[in-house]
Coordinates of N, CA, C and O in Angstrom, one line a residue:
X1 N -16.2 -11.6 16.2 CA -15.0 -11.0 15.7 C -15.2 -10.6 14.2 O -14.7 -9.6 13.7
X2 N -16.0 -11.4 13.5 CA -16.3 -11.1 12.1 C -17.1 -9.9 12.0 O -16.9 -9.1 11.1
X3 N -18.0 -9.7 12.9 CA -18.9 -8.5 12.9 C -18.0 -7.2 13.1 O -18.2 -6.2 12.5
X4 N -17.0 -7.3 14.0 CA -16.2 -6.2 14.3 C -15.3 -5.8 13.0 O -15.2 -4.7 12.6
X5 N -14.8 -6.9 12.4 CA -14.0 -6.7 11.2 C -14.9 -6.1 10.1 O -14.4 -5.2 9.3
X6 N -16.1 -6.6 10.0 CA -17.0 -6.0 9.0 C -17.3 -4.6 9.2 O -17.4 -3.8 8.3
X7 N -17.5 -4.2 10.5 CA -17.8 -2.8 10.8 C -16.6 -1.9 10.5 O -16.7 -0.8 10.0
X8 N -15.4 -2.4 10.8 CA -14.2 -1.6 10.5 C -14.0 -1.4 9.0 O -13.7 -0.3 8.5
X9 N -14.2 -2.5 8.2 CA -14.1 -2.4 6.8 C -15.2 -1.4 6.2 O -14.9 -0.6 5.3
X10 N -16.4 -1.4 6.8 CA -17.4 -0.5 6.3 C -17.0 0.9 6.7 O -17.3 1.8 5.9
X11 N -16.5 1.2 7.8 CA -16.0 2.5 8.2 C -14.9 3.0 7.3 O -14.9 4.2 6.9
X12 N -14.0 2.1 6.9 CA -12.9 2.5 6.0 C -13.5 2.8 4.6 O -13.1 3.8 4.0
X13 N -14.5 2.1 4.2 CA -15.1 2.4 2.9 C -15.9 3.7 2.9 O -15.9 4.5 2.0
X14 N -16.5 4.1 4.1 CA -17.1 5.4 4.2 C -16.1 6.5 4.2 O -16.3 7.5 3.5
X15 N -15.0 6.3 4.8 CA -13.9 7.3 4.8 C -13.3 7.5 3.4 O -13.0 8.6 3.0
X16 N -13.2 6.4 2.6 CA -12.8 6.5 1.2 C -13.8 7.3 0.4 O -13.4 8.2 -0.4
X17 N -15.1 7.1 0.6 CA -16.1 7.9 -0.1 C -16.1 9.3 0.3 O -16.2 10.2 -0.6
X18 N -15.9 9.6 1.6 CA -15.8 11.0 2.0 C -14.6 11.7 1.4 O -14.6 12.9 1.0
X19 N -13.5 11.0 1.4 CA -12.2 11.6 0.8 C -12.4 11.8 -0.7 O -11.9 12.9 -1.2
X20 N -13.1 11.0 -1.4 CA -13.4 11.2 -2.8 C -14.2 12.4 -3.0 O -13.9 13.3 -3.8
X21 N -15.3 12.6 -2.2 CA -16.1 13.8 -2.3 C -15.3 15.0 -1.9 O -15.5 16.1 -2.6
X22 N -14.4 14.9 -1.0 CA -13.6 16.1 -0.6 C -12.7 16.5 -1.8 O -12.5 17.7 -2.1
X23 N -12.1 15.5 -2.4 CA -11.2 15.8 -3.5 C -11.9 16.4 -4.7 O -11.4 17.2 -5.4
X24 N -13.2 15.9 -4.9 CA -14.0 16.5 -6.0 C -14.5 17.9 -5.7 O -14.5 18.8 -6.5
X25 N -14.9 18.1 -4.4 CA -15.4 19.3 -4.0 C -14.4 20.4 -3.8 O -14.7 21.6 -3.7
X26 N -13.1 20.0 -3.7 CA -12.1 21.0 -3.4 C -11.9 22.0 -4.6 O -11.4 23.1 -4.4
X27 N -12.4 21.7 -5.7 CA -12.4 22.6 -6.9 C -13.2 23.8 -6.6 O -12.9 24.9 -7.1
X28 N -14.1 23.8 -5.7 CA -15.0 25.0 -5.5 C -14.3 26.0 -4.5 O -14.7 27.1 -4.5
X29 N -13.3 25.5 -3.8 CA -12.8 26.4 -2.7 C -11.6 27.3 -3.2 O -11.2 28.2 -2.5
X30 N -11.0 27.0 -4.3 CA -9.8 27.7 -4.7 C -10.1 28.9 -5.6 O -9.3 29.8 -5.6
X31 N -11.1 28.9 -6.3 CA -11.3 29.8 -7.4 C -11.9 31.1 -7.0 O -13.0 31.1 -6.4
X32 N -11.3 32.3 -7.2 CA -11.8 33.6 -6.7 C -12.3 34.5 -7.9 O -12.8 35.6 -7.6
X33 N -12.0 34.1 -9.1 CA -12.4 35.0 -10.2 C -13.9 34.9 -10.4 O -14.5 33.8 -10.6
X34 N -14.6 36.0 -10.4 CA -16.0 36.1 -10.5 C -16.5 35.7 -11.9 O -17.6 35.2 -12.1
X35 N -15.7 36.1 -12.9 CA -16.2 35.9 -14.3 C -16.3 34.4 -14.6 O -17.3 34.0 -15.2
X36 N -15.3 33.6 -14.2 CA -15.3 32.2 -14.6 C -15.8 31.3 -13.4 O -15.7 30.1 -13.5
X37 N -16.3 31.9 -12.4 CA -16.8 31.1 -11.2 C -17.9 30.2 -11.5 O -18.0 29.1 -11.0
X38 N -18.8 30.6 -12.4 CA -20.0 29.7 -12.8 C -19.5 28.5 -13.6 O -20.0 27.4 -13.4
X39 N -18.5 28.7 -14.4 CA -17.9 27.6 -15.2 C -17.3 26.6 -14.2 O -17.5 25.4 -14.4
X40 N -16.6 27.1 -13.2 CA -16.0 26.2 -12.2 C -17.0 25.4 -11.5 O -16.9 24.2 -11.2
X41 N -18.1 26.1 -11.1 CA -19.2 25.5 -10.4 C -19.9 24.4 -11.3 O -20.2 23.3 -10.8
X42 N -20.0 24.7 -12.6 CA -20.6 23.6 -13.5 C -19.6 22.4 -13.6 O -20.1 21.3 -13.7
X43 N -18.3 22.7 -13.6 CA -17.4 21.6 -13.7 C -17.5 20.7 -12.4 O -17.5 19.5 -12.5
X44 N -17.6 21.4 -11.3 CA -17.8 20.7 -10.0 C -19.1 19.9 -10.0 O -19.1 18.7 -9.5
X45 N -20.1 20.4 -10.5 CA -21.4 19.7 -10.5 C -21.3 18.5 -11.5 O -21.8 17.4 -11.2
X46 N -20.6 18.7 -12.6 CA -20.5 17.6 -13.5 C -19.6 16.5 -12.9 O -20.0 15.3 -13.1
X47 N -18.6 16.8 -12.2 CA -17.7 15.8 -11.6 C -18.5 15.1 -10.4 O -18.4 13.9 -10.3
X48 N -19.3 15.8 -9.7 CA -20.2 15.2 -8.7 C -21.2 14.2 -9.3 O -21.5 13.2 -8.8
X49 N -21.7 14.6 -10.5 CA -22.7 13.7 -11.2 C -22.0 12.5 -11.6 O -22.6 11.4 -11.6
X50 N -20.7 12.6 -12.1 CA -20.0 11.4 -12.5 C -19.8 10.5 -11.3 O -19.9 9.3 -11.4
X51 N -19.4 11.1 -10.2 CA -19.2 10.3 -9.0 C -20.5 9.6 -8.6 O -20.5 8.4 -8.3
X52 N -21.6 10.3 -8.5 CA -22.9 9.7 -8.1 C -23.3 8.6 -9.1 O -23.8 7.5 -8.7
X53 N -23.2 8.9 -10.4 CA -23.6 7.9 -11.4 C -22.7 6.6 -11.3 O -23.2 5.5 -11.4
X54 N -21.4 6.8 -11.1 CA -20.6 5.6 -10.9 C -20.9 4.8 -9.7 O -20.9 3.6 -9.6
X55 N -21.3 5.5 -8.6 CA -21.7 4.8 -7.4 C -23.0 4.0 -7.7 O -23.1 2.8 -7.3
X56 N -24.0 4.6 -8.3 CA -25.2 3.9 -8.6 C -25.0 2.7 -9.5 O -25.5 1.6 -9.2
X57 N -24.2 2.9 -10.6 CA -24.0 1.8 -11.5 C -23.2 0.6 -10.8 O -23.6 -0.5 -11.0
X58 N -22.2 1.0 -10.1 CA -21.4 -0.1 -9.4 C -22.3 -0.7 -8.3 O -22.1 -1.9 -8.0
X59 N -23.2 0.0 -7.6 CA -24.0 -0.6 -6.6 C -24.9 -1.7 -7.2 O -25.0 -2.7 -6.6
X60 N -25.5 -1.3 -8.3 CA -26.4 -2.3 -9.0 C -25.6 -3.5 -9.5 O -26.0 -4.7 -9.4
X61 N -24.4 -3.3 -10.1 CA -23.6 -4.3 -10.6 C -23.1 -5.3 -9.5 O -23.2 -6.5 -9.6
X62 N -22.7 -4.7 -8.4 CA -22.2 -5.5 -7.2 C -23.4 -6.2 -6.5 O -23.2 -7.3 -6.0
X63 N -24.6 -5.6 -6.6 CA -25.7 -6.3 -6.0 C -26.1 -7.5 -6.7 O -26.3 -8.6 -6.1
X64 N -26.1 -7.5 -8.1 CA -26.3 -8.7 -8.9 C -25.2 -9.7 -8.7 O -25.5 -10.9 -8.7
X65 N -24.0 -9.2 -8.6 CA -22.9 -10.1 -8.4 C -23.0 -10.8 -7.1 O -22.8 -12.0 -6.9
X66 N -23.4 -10.1 -6.1 CA -23.5 -10.7 -4.7 C -24.7 -11.7 -4.7 O -24.6 -12.6 -3.9
X67 N -25.7 -11.5 -5.5 CA -26.8 -12.4 -5.5 C -26.3 -13.8 -6.1 O -26.9 -14.8 -5.7
X68 N -25.4 -13.7 -7.0 CA -24.8 -15.0 -7.5 C -23.9 -15.6 -6.5 O -23.8 -16.9 -6.5
X69 N -23.2 -14.8 -5.6 CA -22.3 -15.4 -4.7 C -23.0 -15.8 -3.4 O -22.4 -16.7 -2.7
X70 N -24.1 -15.3 -3.0 CA -24.7 -15.5 -1.7 C -24.9 -17.0 -1.4 O -24.7 -17.4 -0.3
X71 N -25.4 -17.8 -2.3 CA -25.6 -19.2 -2.0 C -24.3 -20.0 -1.6 O -24.4 -21.0 -0.9
X72 N -23.2 -19.5 -2.0 CA -21.9 -20.2 -1.6 C -21.3 -19.7 -0.3 O -20.3 -20.3 0.1
X73 N -21.9 -18.7 0.3 CA -21.3 -18.1 1.5 C -22.1 -18.5 2.7 O -23.4 -18.4 2.7
X74 N -21.5 -18.9 3.8 CA -22.3 -19.2 5.0 C -22.9 -17.9 5.5 O -22.5 -16.8 5.3
X75 N -24.0 -18.1 6.3 CA -24.8 -16.9 6.7 C -24.1 -16.0 7.6 O -24.3 -14.8 7.7
X76 N -23.1 -16.5 8.4 CA -22.4 -15.6 9.3 C -21.4 -14.8 8.6 O -20.9 -13.8 9.2
X77 N -21.1 -15.0 7.4 CA -20.2 -14.2 6.6 C -20.8 -13.2 5.6 O -20.1 -12.6 4.9
X78 N -22.1 -13.1 5.6 CA -22.8 -12.3 4.7 C -22.5 -10.8 4.9 O -22.3 -10.1 4.0
X79 N -22.5 -10.4 6.2 CA -22.2 -9.0 6.5 C -20.7 -8.7 6.1 O -20.4 -7.6 5.6
X80 N -19.8 -9.6 6.3 CA -18.4 -9.4 5.9 C -18.3 -9.3 4.4 O -17.6 -8.4 3.9
X81 N -19.1 -10.1 3.7 CA -19.0 -10.1 2.2 C -19.6 -8.7 1.7 O -19.0 -8.1 0.8
X82 N -20.6 -8.3 2.3 CA -21.2 -7.0 2.0 C -20.3 -5.8 2.2 O -20.1 -4.9 1.4
X83 N -19.5 -5.9 3.3 CA -18.6 -4.8 3.6 C -17.4 -4.8 2.6 O -17.0 -3.8 2.2
X84 N -17.0 -6.0 2.2 CA -15.9 -6.1 1.2 C -16.4 -5.6 -0.1 O -15.7 -4.8 -0.8
X85 N -17.6 -5.9 -0.5 CA -18.1 -5.4 -1.8 C -18.3 -3.9 -1.7 O -18.0 -3.2 -2.7
X86 N -18.7 -3.3 -0.6 CA -18.9 -1.9 -0.5 C -17.5 -1.2 -0.6 O -17.3 -0.2 -1.2
X87 N -16.5 -1.8 0.1 CA -15.1 -1.2 0.0 C -14.6 -1.3 -1.4 O -14.0 -0.3 -1.9
X88 N -14.8 -2.4 -2.1 CA -14.4 -2.5 -3.5 C -15.1 -1.4 -4.4 O -14.5 -0.7 -5.2
X89 N -16.4 -1.2 -4.2 CA -17.1 -0.2 -4.9 C -16.6 1.2 -4.7 O -16.4 1.9 -5.6
X90 N -16.3 1.5 -3.4 CA -15.8 2.8 -3.1 C -14.4 3.1 -3.6 O -14.1 4.2 -4.1
X91 N -13.6 2.1 -3.7 CA -12.2 2.3 -4.2 C -12.3 2.5 -5.7 O -11.7 3.3 -6.3
X92 N -13.2 1.7 -6.4 CA -13.4 1.9 -7.8 C -14.0 3.3 -8.1 O -13.5 4.0 -9.1
X93 N -14.9 3.7 -7.3 CA -15.5 5.1 -7.5 C -14.4 6.1 -7.3 O -14.4 7.1 -8.0
X94 N -13.5 5.9 -6.4 CA -12.4 6.9 -6.1 C -11.6 7.0 -7.4 O -11.3 8.1 -7.9
X95 N -11.2 5.9 -8.0 CA -10.3 6.0 -9.1 C -11.0 6.5 -10.4 O -10.5 7.3 -11.1
X96 N -12.3 6.2 -10.5 CA -13.1 6.8 -11.6 C -13.2 8.3 -11.5 O -13.0 9.0 -12.4
X97 N -13.6 8.7 -10.3 CA -13.8 10.1 -10.1 C -12.5 11.0 -10.2 O -12.5 12.0 -10.8
X98 N -11.4 10.5 -9.6 CA -10.2 11.2 -9.7 C -9.6 11.3 -11.1 O -9.1 12.3 -11.6
X99 N -9.7 10.1 -11.8 CA -9.2 10.2 -13.2 C -10.1 11.1 -14.1 O -9.6 11.8 -14.9
X100 N -11.4 11.1 -13.8 CA -12.3 12.0 -14.6 C -11.9 13.5 -14.2 O -11.9 14.3 -15.1
X101 N -11.7 13.7 -13.0 CA -11.3 15.1 -12.6 C -10.0 15.5 -13.2 O -9.9 16.7 -13.8
X102 N -9.0 14.7 -13.3 CA -7.7 15.0 -13.9 C -7.9 15.2 -15.4 O -7.3 16.2 -16.0
X103 N -8.7 14.4 -16.1 CA -9.0 14.6 -17.5 C -9.7 15.9 -17.8 O -9.4 16.6 -18.7
X104 N -10.7 16.2 -16.9 CA -11.5 17.5 -17.1 C -10.5 18.7 -16.9 O -10.6 19.7 -17.7
X105 N -9.7 18.6 -15.9 CA -8.8 19.8 -15.6 C -7.7 19.9 -16.7 O -7.4 21.0 -17.1
X106 N -7.3 18.8 -17.3 CA -6.4 18.9 -18.5 C -7.1 19.5 -19.6 O -6.5 20.4 -20.3
X107 N -8.3 19.2 -19.9 CA -9.1 19.8 -20.9 C -9.3 21.3 -20.7 O -9.2 22.1 -21.6
X108 N -9.6 21.6 -19.4 CA -9.8 23.1 -19.1 C -8.5 23.8 -19.3 O -8.5 25.0 -19.7
X109 N -7.4 23.2 -19.0 CA -6.1 23.9 -19.3 C -5.9 24.1 -20.7 O -5.4 25.1 -21.2
X110 N -6.2 23.1 -21.5 CA -6.0 23.2 -23.0 C -6.9 24.2 -23.6 O -6.5 25.0 -24.5
X111 N -8.2 24.4 -23.1 CA -9.1 25.4 -23.6 C -9.0 26.7 -23.0 O -9.6 27.7 -23.4
X112 N -8.2 26.9 -21.9 CA -7.9 28.2 -21.3 C -8.9 28.5 -20.2 O -9.0 29.7 -19.8
X113 N -9.7 27.6 -19.7 CA -10.6 27.9 -18.6 C -9.8 28.2 -17.3 O -10.2 29.1 -16.6
X114 N -8.8 27.4 -17.1 CA -7.9 27.7 -16.0 C -6.5 28.0 -16.6 O -6.2 27.5 -17.7
X115 N -5.7 28.7 -15.8 CA -4.4 29.1 -16.4 C -3.3 28.1 -15.9 O -3.5 27.3 -15.0
X116 N -2.2 28.3 -16.5 CA -1.0 27.4 -16.2 C -0.6 27.7 -14.8 O -0.2 26.8 -14.1
X117 N -0.7 28.9 -14.3 CA -0.3 29.3 -13.0 C -1.1 28.5 -11.9 O -0.6 28.0 -11.0
X118 N -2.4 28.4 -12.2 CA -3.3 27.7 -11.3 C -3.0 26.2 -11.3 O -3.2 25.6 -10.3
X119 N -2.6 25.7 -12.5 CA -2.3 24.3 -12.5 C -1.0 24.0 -11.9 O -0.8 22.9 -11.4
X120 N -0.1 25.0 -11.9 CA 1.2 24.7 -11.3 C 1.1 24.6 -9.8 O 1.8 23.9 -9.1
X121 N 0.1 25.3 -9.2 CA -0.2 25.2 -7.8 C -0.5 23.8 -7.4 O -0.3 23.4 -6.3
X122 N -0.9 23.0 -8.4 CA -1.1 21.5 -8.2 C -2.1 21.3 -7.1 O -2.0 20.3 -6.3
X123 N -3.1 22.1 -7.0 CA -4.2 21.9 -6.0 C -5.0 20.7 -6.4 O -5.5 20.0 -5.5
X124 N -5.3 20.5 -7.7 CA -6.2 19.6 -8.1 C -5.7 18.2 -8.3 O -6.4 17.2 -8.1
X125 N -4.5 18.1 -8.8 CA -4.0 16.8 -9.3 C -3.8 15.8 -8.1 O -3.2 16.2 -7.1
X126 N -4.3 14.6 -8.3 CA -4.1 13.5 -7.4 C -3.4 12.5 -8.2 O -3.9 11.9 -9.1
X127 N -2.2 12.2 -7.7 CA -1.4 11.1 -8.4 C -1.7 9.8 -7.9 O -2.0 9.6 -6.8

């Protein structure tokens, strides 16, 4: 039963990670202006780099945290603990990535890279 719950939690965490990547990559699908298309591509690459960097940093941090916790957990719960840590990591990455995306888009609005009309469409904002 614990293995089934662990697998379900792991699948949920993978879905959270895919949803995060979709929300970050959605910036590439809306923009049709050829002049500023390269700028939008660079913004999307920067946001993807932030997402990957936060995944790597959190993976190492949770790995060292789990090494401290492993001696206190019975062996039949190690997969469950790993699934919970992966879910926590993916939720944190989601919040970091979406907040970064919202800040970058606010900055782009302020500097005129995207227009007010495009921001009113509210394609990007995730509340």
